[in-house]
């Protein structure tokens, strides 16, 4: 009997059976007998969310280019499928072969946001894999984790055998080849393998480091157990993005729930240095792809997918130094083929009429800007170098293209915030409405709606604000109420993020390995999929913290001193602690820092090398 | 039943319209995709394959695809038909090759031609229904045979959609029921697919399940696999 036939009766009872069987165009099939390493790539989210992730596509491509490795995809089942799996004892399987996860050599999990930790663990539970690395024997696969969250791997350190820190394209291939070599030589034991992997560079093996604590609960030291492993793990980068593997035939989902669009990654890193932004720091140094390579990849992707939208992504698309060359190159054929361009992350100050004309994608729907803070003082504190004038000019351009709806992103709870800064959010929104009426009637649409979306600030590792205390829940909620009372204009829609979610993110983001028992309970007691609001329960999280003797305030609401050993000090992301401390000082002095394009501020990321445009040492 | 499906794509042209009929199989894992997703996959495939498709005129030009019969999720088919309008004559062999390179491997085109008749002439389809059950096999097969022979056999509990009574026995009189080597019950049914006559084989199974506990218990052991084998014309000959 064919494997899926065995589950046919179950698949007939779930909402989206197609999401559990694979078989899409460009899915990679290999013969098990021909490969030495079977790699399962777990994205701890349901298929329709995970399939849009570019990082996963890149790693799938990088690993499968090697004939000796077969990388397959694994997504978390939706709640109805999970129910069926639990009832009927169906194990977690990979899409390509349909084989259970325990058949694999290496299981790689990508951790994209903190609230996905319980989901990641519940996938292992469904696979029948013990969660703690120390409880897994020689017969169990090697578990490696990577992704943005692993810049602070400590909260989940007890679960994974090792972490791939930084960009995984070549690191995961090297890891797989080491595995193959040791298996073939007969020198493989889990312990020997992990010790060797720790020497490859860019791999953190938590079991090889002792963590000691001070009486006040802070970390005293990380001590490596061997002399030949690094005392800090330096992240990996791809030196030259032009020659790095890029998927031009990504697996094409048939289901309509997944976004159909071509994604081009213009560069990695960010020249800006916003002080709250983790991505802006951890992806440095800035490495750009050349417009020629991007144009070639776009054409190839178009031929292979037939998609009619090209999305140019990066942390701040308009900072790409060859943006005009690239958009002109693309427009030379996209217009005629009715393919539109979209630039999802545009800076307010670079939003011009010319760009607006080019990006037909923007013509659909509303348009979003992120001033992040309501007053110039606060924007200086966070180093968001845009002014009120910039914003009003940008929204006016949008209005003049008959946009009737504009969305503005803000943060509350930033360091040094006062009620004036909150008032500033309300005022700025009113001015954005006012800018609409200042345009002559024939130059604008009929009506205007400004949506103000405010999230609560979560201090993140490797930012200038990594030492700050997060607002307590009651303060966050008080500020939300205050803002609501300040926004009275009926043309303004006020949206706020769930403060309770921000609070839990605040605990997990800067946590350490003592959080692990709480995450196990969260996974087993219904907090998987907590990223979906209907599965999130703040009360439940608190109850779990209580049962596991964890004081959430210790992680979320405590200001750290500059000399405290931070859980993520074990990682070297390129940007130095001294630079971050300097930036923190400038924040409190309300001084801005120019972008890397103006001059190099010596963040330290250039030590990692890479073909970069801006760094001084190049 | 003829179902017209239109999907968004631009580029109008005022060329002649030549119907190209394609026969395809949809098997294995592809059985779990919905009709809507199939249409979407095909629309993209036509584009990737660079077929000279004809687009509808007007404000929102779309390629026009006509499917002979809709397929329910979970059903395999060895004989499906779709018609796509082209702006010029195309070599059928090339069309097949180009399309097969542009679709998942469990979707396979195997015949293409310029048709003389209409897809509305498809009147019946032949199905194979494989039943896995924990009930004693020969006895159950016998009961099923008797039930299918009864022209008043009714289905009142549809598995999907609204509850609606439907007599299925009028179409199941000449069904064949046998046992397979791997211990399943196999039914061969010929059911109507034309407007008003369309009968989903799942309704037949649902009707049987009202009399026999064939689907009671774990879906791991009690389930039905349906496969469309051939589409037929009004004379119950293979439709070409
Ligand atoms: S080294 Fe200088 S130019 Fe390079 S990323 Fe850091 S601050 Fe920017």
PDB file of C-alpha atoms in Angstrom, chain A residues 192-410:
ATOM      1  CA  UNK A 192      32.479  13.357  18.677  1.00  0.00           C
ATOM      2  CA  UNK A 193      30.385  14.901  15.925  1.00  0.00           C
ATOM      3  CA  UNK A 194      29.223  17.818  18.058  1.00  0.00           C
ATOM      4  CA  UNK A 195      32.767  18.500  19.225  1.00  0.00           C
ATOM      5  CA  UNK A 196      33.979  18.595  15.616  1.00  0.00           C
ATOM      6  CA  UNK A 197      31.033  20.767  14.569  1.00  0.00           C
ATOM      7  CA  UNK A 198      31.853  23.267  17.311  1.00  0.00           C
ATOM      8  CA  UNK A 199      35.226  23.713  15.637  1.00  0.00           C
ATOM      9  CA  UNK A 200      33.759  24.454  12.195  1.00  0.00           C
ATOM     10  CA  UNK A 201      32.999  28.025  13.213  1.00  0.00           C
ATOM     11  CA  UNK A 202      29.524  29.514  13.414  1.00  0.00           C
ATOM     12  CA  UNK A 203      28.125  26.575  15.381  1.00  0.00           C
ATOM     13  CA  UNK A 204      27.136  26.853  19.008  1.00  0.00           C
ATOM     14  CA  UNK A 205      26.940  23.553  20.869  1.00  0.00           C
ATOM     15  CA  UNK A 206      25.317  24.501  24.176  1.00  0.00           C
ATOM     16  CA  UNK A 207      26.203  21.238  25.913  1.00  0.00           C
ATOM     17  CA  UNK A 208      29.892  22.113  25.524  1.00  0.00           C
ATOM     18  CA  UNK A 209      29.579  25.276  27.608  1.00  0.00           C
ATOM     19  CA  UNK A 210      28.971  25.520  31.332  1.00  0.00           C
ATOM     20  CA  UNK A 211      26.884  28.450  32.483  1.00  0.00           C
ATOM     21  CA  UNK A 212      27.360  29.681  36.023  1.00  0.00           C
ATOM     22  CA  UNK A 213      25.129  32.199  37.788  1.00  0.00           C
ATOM     23  CA  UNK A 214      25.541  34.854  40.439  1.00  0.00           C
ATOM     24  CA  UNK A 215      23.398  35.056  43.517  1.00  0.00           C
ATOM     25  CA  UNK A 216      21.220  37.743  41.996  1.00  0.00           C
ATOM     26  CA  UNK A 217      20.293  35.377  39.181  1.00  0.00           C
ATOM     27  CA  UNK A 218      22.419  37.011  36.502  1.00  0.00           C
ATOM     28  CA  UNK A 219      24.945  35.018  34.532  1.00  0.00           C
ATOM     29  CA  UNK A 220      28.464  34.801  35.904  1.00  0.00           C
ATOM     30  CA  UNK A 221      30.213  33.176  32.998  1.00  0.00           C
ATOM     31  CA  UNK A 222      30.063  30.874  30.001  1.00  0.00           C
ATOM     32  CA  UNK A 223      32.934  28.388  30.171  1.00  0.00           C
ATOM     33  CA  UNK A 224      33.833  26.177  27.241  1.00  0.00           C
ATOM     34  CA  UNK A 225      34.479  22.563  28.243  1.00  0.00           C
ATOM     35  CA  UNK A 226      37.293  22.132  25.718  1.00  0.00           C
ATOM     36  CA  UNK A 227      40.250  24.289  24.800  1.00  0.00           C
ATOM     37  CA  UNK A 228      39.798  23.809  21.094  1.00  0.00           C
ATOM     38  CA  UNK A 229      36.310  25.283  20.794  1.00  0.00           C
ATOM     39  CA  UNK A 230      35.686  29.033  20.540  1.00  0.00           C
ATOM     40  CA  UNK A 231      34.793  30.965  23.678  1.00  0.00           C
ATOM     41  CA  UNK A 232      32.424  33.088  21.574  1.00  0.00           C
ATOM     42  CA  UNK A 233      30.703  31.916  18.424  1.00  0.00           C
ATOM     43  CA  UNK A 234      31.129  34.255  15.501  1.00  0.00           C
ATOM     44  CA  UNK A 235      28.214  34.260  13.120  1.00  0.00           C
ATOM     45  CA  UNK A 236      28.634  33.094   9.539  1.00  0.00           C
ATOM     46  CA  UNK A 237      28.085  35.358   6.591  1.00  0.00           C
ATOM     47  CA  UNK A 238      27.999  34.817   2.876  1.00  0.00           C
ATOM     48  CA  UNK A 239      30.850  36.906   1.527  1.00  0.00           C
ATOM     49  CA  UNK A 240      29.545  37.366  -1.985  1.00  0.00           C
ATOM     50  CA  UNK A 241      25.790  37.256  -2.441  1.00  0.00           C
ATOM     51  CA  UNK A 242      26.079  37.343  -6.226  1.00  0.00           C
ATOM     52  CA  UNK A 243      27.565  33.883  -6.331  1.00  0.00           C
ATOM     53  CA  UNK A 244      25.505  32.430  -3.473  1.00  0.00           C
ATOM     54  CA  UNK A 245      22.794  29.905  -4.371  1.00  0.00           C
ATOM     55  CA  UNK A 246      19.476  31.597  -5.042  1.00  0.00           C
ATOM     56  CA  UNK A 247      16.365  29.553  -5.753  1.00  0.00           C
ATOM     57  CA  UNK A 248      15.111  30.313  -9.249  1.00  0.00           C
ATOM     58  CA  UNK A 249      12.736  27.334  -9.244  1.00  0.00           C
ATOM     59  CA  UNK A 250      11.185  27.529  -5.800  1.00  0.00           C
ATOM     60  CA  UNK A 251       8.607  24.925  -4.854  1.00  0.00           C
ATOM     61  CA  UNK A 252       5.295  26.282  -6.159  1.00  0.00           C
ATOM     62  CA  UNK A 253       2.357  25.716  -3.857  1.00  0.00           C
ATOM     63  CA  UNK A 254      -0.963  25.087  -5.577  1.00  0.00           C
ATOM     64  CA  UNK A 255      -3.069  26.381  -2.782  1.00  0.00           C
ATOM     65  CA  UNK A 256      -4.408  29.896  -3.062  1.00  0.00           C
ATOM     66  CA  UNK A 257      -3.544  30.764   0.493  1.00  0.00           C
ATOM     67  CA  UNK A 258       0.111  31.298  -0.321  1.00  0.00           C
ATOM     68  CA  UNK A 259       1.322  34.543  -1.835  1.00  0.00           C
ATOM     69  CA  UNK A 260       2.171  34.225  -5.497  1.00  0.00           C
ATOM     70  CA  UNK A 261       5.050  36.467  -6.095  1.00  0.00           C
ATOM     71  CA  UNK A 262       8.629  36.587  -7.139  1.00  0.00           C
ATOM     72  CA  UNK A 263      10.883  37.649  -4.311  1.00  0.00           C
ATOM     73  CA  UNK A 264      14.213  39.344  -4.963  1.00  0.00           C
ATOM     74  CA  UNK A 265      16.590  39.937  -2.095  1.00  0.00           C
ATOM     75  CA  UNK A 266      18.537  43.091  -2.950  1.00  0.00           C
ATOM     76  CA  UNK A 267      21.014  43.112  -0.105  1.00  0.00           C
ATOM     77  CA  UNK A 268      21.580  41.957   3.435  1.00  0.00           C
ATOM     78  CA  UNK A 269      22.226  44.214   6.379  1.00  0.00           C
ATOM     79  CA  UNK A 270      21.143  47.817   6.831  1.00  0.00           C
ATOM     80  CA  UNK A 271      22.949  51.120   6.670  1.00  0.00           C
ATOM     81  CA  UNK A 272      20.551  52.860   9.026  1.00  0.00           C
ATOM     82  CA  UNK A 273      21.123  51.779  12.590  1.00  0.00           C
ATOM     83  CA  UNK A 274      17.730  52.333  14.202  1.00  0.00           C
ATOM     84  CA  UNK A 275      18.402  51.719  17.856  1.00  0.00           C
ATOM     85  CA  UNK A 276      15.453  49.426  18.553  1.00  0.00           C
ATOM     86  CA  UNK A 277      15.965  47.235  15.486  1.00  0.00           C
ATOM     87  CA  UNK A 278      17.651  43.864  15.825  1.00  0.00           C
ATOM     88  CA  UNK A 279      17.589  43.022  12.132  1.00  0.00           C
ATOM     89  CA  UNK A 280      19.452  46.235  11.362  1.00  0.00           C
ATOM     90  CA  UNK A 281      22.361  45.056  13.510  1.00  0.00           C
ATOM     91  CA  UNK A 282      22.576  41.297  13.206  1.00  0.00           C
ATOM     92  CA  UNK A 283      22.579  41.165   9.400  1.00  0.00           C
ATOM     93  CA  UNK A 284      25.545  43.525   9.043  1.00  0.00           C
ATOM     94  CA  UNK A 285      27.870  44.006   7.251  1.00  0.00           C
ATOM     95  CA  UNK A 286      25.852  45.325   4.331  1.00  0.00           C
ATOM     96  CA  UNK A 287      26.349  43.213   1.232  1.00  0.00           C
ATOM     97  CA  UNK A 288      24.564  44.131  -1.963  1.00  0.00           C
ATOM     98  CA  UNK A 289      23.763  42.013  -4.964  1.00  0.00           C
ATOM     99  CA  UNK A 290      24.551  43.491  -8.331  1.00  0.00           C
ATOM    100  CA  UNK A 291      21.639  44.720 -10.458  1.00  0.00           C
ATOM    101  CA  UNK A 292      22.774  42.439 -13.311  1.00  0.00           C
ATOM    102  CA  UNK A 293      22.486  39.320 -11.165  1.00  0.00           C
ATOM    103  CA  UNK A 294      19.144  40.467  -9.760  1.00  0.00           C
ATOM    104  CA  UNK A 295      17.733  41.160 -13.222  1.00  0.00           C
ATOM    105  CA  UNK A 296      18.867  37.761 -14.426  1.00  0.00           C
ATOM    106  CA  UNK A 297      17.336  36.015 -11.439  1.00  0.00           C
ATOM    107  CA  UNK A 298      14.089  37.941 -11.845  1.00  0.00           C
ATOM    108  CA  UNK A 299      13.765  36.894 -15.482  1.00  0.00           C
ATOM    109  CA  UNK A 300      14.540  33.315 -14.644  1.00  0.00           C
ATOM    110  CA  UNK A 301      12.032  33.312 -11.794  1.00  0.00           C
ATOM    111  CA  UNK A 302       9.412  34.764 -14.079  1.00  0.00           C
ATOM    112  CA  UNK A 303       9.932  32.050 -16.676  1.00  0.00           C
ATOM    113  CA  UNK A 304       9.805  29.344 -14.035  1.00  0.00           C
ATOM    114  CA  UNK A 305       6.865  30.585 -12.005  1.00  0.00           C
ATOM    115  CA  UNK A 306       4.663  32.700 -14.248  1.00  0.00           C
ATOM    116  CA  UNK A 307       4.002  34.979 -11.276  1.00  0.00           C
ATOM    117  CA  UNK A 308       2.936  38.513 -12.100  1.00  0.00           C
ATOM    118  CA  UNK A 309       4.466  40.432  -9.238  1.00  0.00           C
ATOM    119  CA  UNK A 310       8.077  41.027  -8.290  1.00  0.00           C
ATOM    120  CA  UNK A 311       8.672  42.028  -4.738  1.00  0.00           C
ATOM    121  CA  UNK A 312      11.971  43.750  -4.024  1.00  0.00           C
ATOM    122  CA  UNK A 313      12.791  42.998  -0.448  1.00  0.00           C
ATOM    123  CA  UNK A 314      15.440  44.070   2.012  1.00  0.00           C
ATOM    124  CA  UNK A 315      15.367  45.939   5.275  1.00  0.00           C
ATOM    125  CA  UNK A 316      15.030  49.282   3.522  1.00  0.00           C
ATOM    126  CA  UNK A 317      14.655  48.753  -0.194  1.00  0.00           C
ATOM    127  CA  UNK A 318      15.291  52.311  -1.317  1.00  0.00           C
ATOM    128  CA  UNK A 319      18.726  52.257   0.344  1.00  0.00           C
ATOM    129  CA  UNK A 320      19.902  49.824  -2.315  1.00  0.00           C
ATOM    130  CA  UNK A 321      22.609  51.795  -4.086  1.00  0.00           C
ATOM    131  CA  UNK A 322      21.576  50.700  -7.593  1.00  0.00           C
ATOM    132  CA  UNK A 323      17.832  50.988  -7.124  1.00  0.00           C
ATOM    133  CA  UNK A 324      17.311  53.049 -10.289  1.00  0.00           C
ATOM    134  CA  UNK A 325      19.400  50.785 -12.438  1.00  0.00           C
ATOM    135  CA  UNK A 326      17.570  47.763 -11.072  1.00  0.00           C
ATOM    136  CA  UNK A 327      14.049  49.123 -11.442  1.00  0.00           C
ATOM    137  CA  UNK A 328      14.801  50.417 -14.947  1.00  0.00           C
ATOM    138  CA  UNK A 329      16.246  47.031 -15.898  1.00  0.00           C
ATOM    139  CA  UNK A 330      13.175  45.255 -14.626  1.00  0.00           C
ATOM    140  CA  UNK A 331      10.699  47.696 -16.131  1.00  0.00           C
ATOM    141  CA  UNK A 332      12.251  47.130 -19.550  1.00  0.00           C
ATOM    142  CA  UNK A 333      10.331  43.854 -19.748  1.00  0.00           C
ATOM    143  CA  UNK A 334       7.891  43.695 -16.846  1.00  0.00           C
ATOM    144  CA  UNK A 335       5.471  46.322 -18.148  1.00  0.00           C
ATOM    145  CA  UNK A 336       4.954  44.540 -21.404  1.00  0.00           C
ATOM    146  CA  UNK A 337       4.321  41.258 -19.600  1.00  0.00           C
ATOM    147  CA  UNK A 338       1.990  42.900 -17.101  1.00  0.00           C
ATOM    148  CA  UNK A 339       4.261  42.091 -14.227  1.00  0.00           C
ATOM    149  CA  UNK A 340       4.169  44.635 -11.435  1.00  0.00           C
ATOM    150  CA  UNK A 341       6.900  45.671  -9.036  1.00  0.00           C
ATOM    151  CA  UNK A 342       6.379  46.087  -5.343  1.00  0.00           C
ATOM    152  CA  UNK A 343       8.704  47.578  -2.761  1.00  0.00           C
ATOM    153  CA  UNK A 344       7.362  46.623   0.618  1.00  0.00           C
ATOM    154  CA  UNK A 345       9.899  48.390   2.849  1.00  0.00           C
ATOM    155  CA  UNK A 346      10.287  51.947   1.688  1.00  0.00           C
ATOM    156  CA  UNK A 347      11.710  54.667   3.823  1.00  0.00           C
ATOM    157  CA  UNK A 348       9.622  57.769   4.244  1.00  0.00           C
ATOM    158  CA  UNK A 349      12.424  60.098   3.138  1.00  0.00           C
ATOM    159  CA  UNK A 350      13.071  58.214  -0.080  1.00  0.00           C
ATOM    160  CA  UNK A 351       9.466  58.051  -1.166  1.00  0.00           C
ATOM    161  CA  UNK A 352       9.290  60.058  -4.367  1.00  0.00           C
ATOM    162  CA  UNK A 353       6.806  60.576  -7.154  1.00  0.00           C
ATOM    163  CA  UNK A 354       9.146  58.885  -9.540  1.00  0.00           C
ATOM    164  CA  UNK A 355       9.332  55.749  -7.405  1.00  0.00           C
ATOM    165  CA  UNK A 356       5.579  55.783  -6.943  1.00  0.00           C
ATOM    166  CA  UNK A 357       5.145  55.774 -10.700  1.00  0.00           C
ATOM    167  CA  UNK A 358       7.505  52.847 -11.115  1.00  0.00           C
ATOM    168  CA  UNK A 359       5.991  50.590  -8.557  1.00  0.00           C
ATOM    169  CA  UNK A 360       2.658  49.766  -9.941  1.00  0.00           C
ATOM    170  CA  UNK A 361       2.287  47.274  -7.109  1.00  0.00           C
ATOM    171  CA  UNK A 362       1.852  50.134  -4.742  1.00  0.00           C
ATOM    172  CA  UNK A 363      -1.132  51.342  -6.720  1.00  0.00           C
ATOM    173  CA  UNK A 364      -3.230  48.566  -5.270  1.00  0.00           C
ATOM    174  CA  UNK A 365      -4.527  49.000  -1.770  1.00  0.00           C
ATOM    175  CA  UNK A 366      -3.253  51.310   0.896  1.00  0.00           C
ATOM    176  CA  UNK A 367       0.238  52.433   1.632  1.00  0.00           C
ATOM    177  CA  UNK A 368       2.269  52.079   4.798  1.00  0.00           C
ATOM    178  CA  UNK A 369       4.879  54.297   6.425  1.00  0.00           C
ATOM    179  CA  UNK A 370       6.795  53.762   9.635  1.00  0.00           C
ATOM    180  CA  UNK A 371       7.706  56.966  11.451  1.00  0.00           C
ATOM    181  CA  UNK A 372       7.961  54.761  14.594  1.00  0.00           C
ATOM    182  CA  UNK A 373       7.740  57.672  17.013  1.00  0.00           C
ATOM    183  CA  UNK A 374       5.536  60.734  17.397  1.00  0.00           C
ATOM    184  CA  UNK A 375       8.020  63.483  18.239  1.00  0.00           C
ATOM    185  CA  UNK A 376      11.267  64.549  16.662  1.00  0.00           C
ATOM    186  CA  UNK A 377      12.967  64.125  20.031  1.00  0.00           C
ATOM    187  CA  UNK A 378      11.933  60.492  20.234  1.00  0.00           C
ATOM    188  CA  UNK A 379      12.814  59.868  16.600  1.00  0.00           C
ATOM    189  CA  UNK A 380      16.269  61.181  17.436  1.00  0.00           C
ATOM    190  CA  UNK A 381      16.460  58.878  20.444  1.00  0.00           C
ATOM    191  CA  UNK A 382      15.760  55.836  18.297  1.00  0.00           C
ATOM    192  CA  UNK A 383      17.844  57.185  15.413  1.00  0.00           C
ATOM    193  CA  UNK A 384      14.978  57.057  12.946  1.00  0.00           C
ATOM    194  CA  UNK A 385      16.281  59.854  10.818  1.00  0.00           C
ATOM    195  CA  UNK A 386      13.064  61.126   9.332  1.00  0.00           C
ATOM    196  CA  UNK A 387      11.201  64.330  10.033  1.00  0.00           C
ATOM    197  CA  UNK A 388       7.597  65.346  10.208  1.00  0.00           C
ATOM    198  CA  UNK A 389       8.142  67.215   6.968  1.00  0.00           C
ATOM    199  CA  UNK A 390       9.363  64.010   5.290  1.00  0.00           C
ATOM    200  CA  UNK A 391       6.255  62.181   6.405  1.00  0.00           C
ATOM    201  CA  UNK A 392       3.809  64.865   5.334  1.00  0.00           C
ATOM    202  CA  UNK A 393       5.504  65.111   1.966  1.00  0.00           C
ATOM    203  CA  UNK A 394       5.327  61.323   1.552  1.00  0.00           C
ATOM    204  CA  UNK A 395       1.647  61.034   2.443  1.00  0.00           C
ATOM    205  CA  UNK A 396       0.856  63.955   0.133  1.00  0.00           C
ATOM    206  CA  UNK A 397       2.504  62.114  -2.737  1.00  0.00           C
ATOM    207  CA  UNK A 398       0.470  59.055  -1.878  1.00  0.00           C
ATOM    208  CA  UNK A 399      -2.727  61.111  -1.769  1.00  0.00           C
ATOM    209  CA  UNK A 400      -1.907  62.705  -5.096  1.00  0.00           C
ATOM    210  CA  UNK A 401      -1.861  59.193  -6.556  1.00  0.00           C
ATOM    211  CA  UNK A 402      -5.462  58.913  -5.328  1.00  0.00           C
ATOM    212  CA  UNK A 403      -4.595  56.871  -2.286  1.00  0.00           C
ATOM    213  CA  UNK A 404      -7.354  57.217   0.234  1.00  0.00           C
ATOM    214  CA  UNK A 405      -5.915  55.080   2.959  1.00  0.00           C
ATOM    215  CA  UNK A 406      -2.561  55.429   4.665  1.00  0.00           C
ATOM    216  CA  UNK A 407      -1.188  53.331   7.482  1.00  0.00           C
ATOM    217  CA  UNK A 408       1.355  54.626   9.982  1.00  0.00           C
ATOM    218  CA  UNK A 409       3.397  52.393  12.264  1.00  0.00           C
ATOM    219  CA  UNK A 410       4.482  53.571  15.688  1.00  0.00           C
TER     220      UNK A 410
END
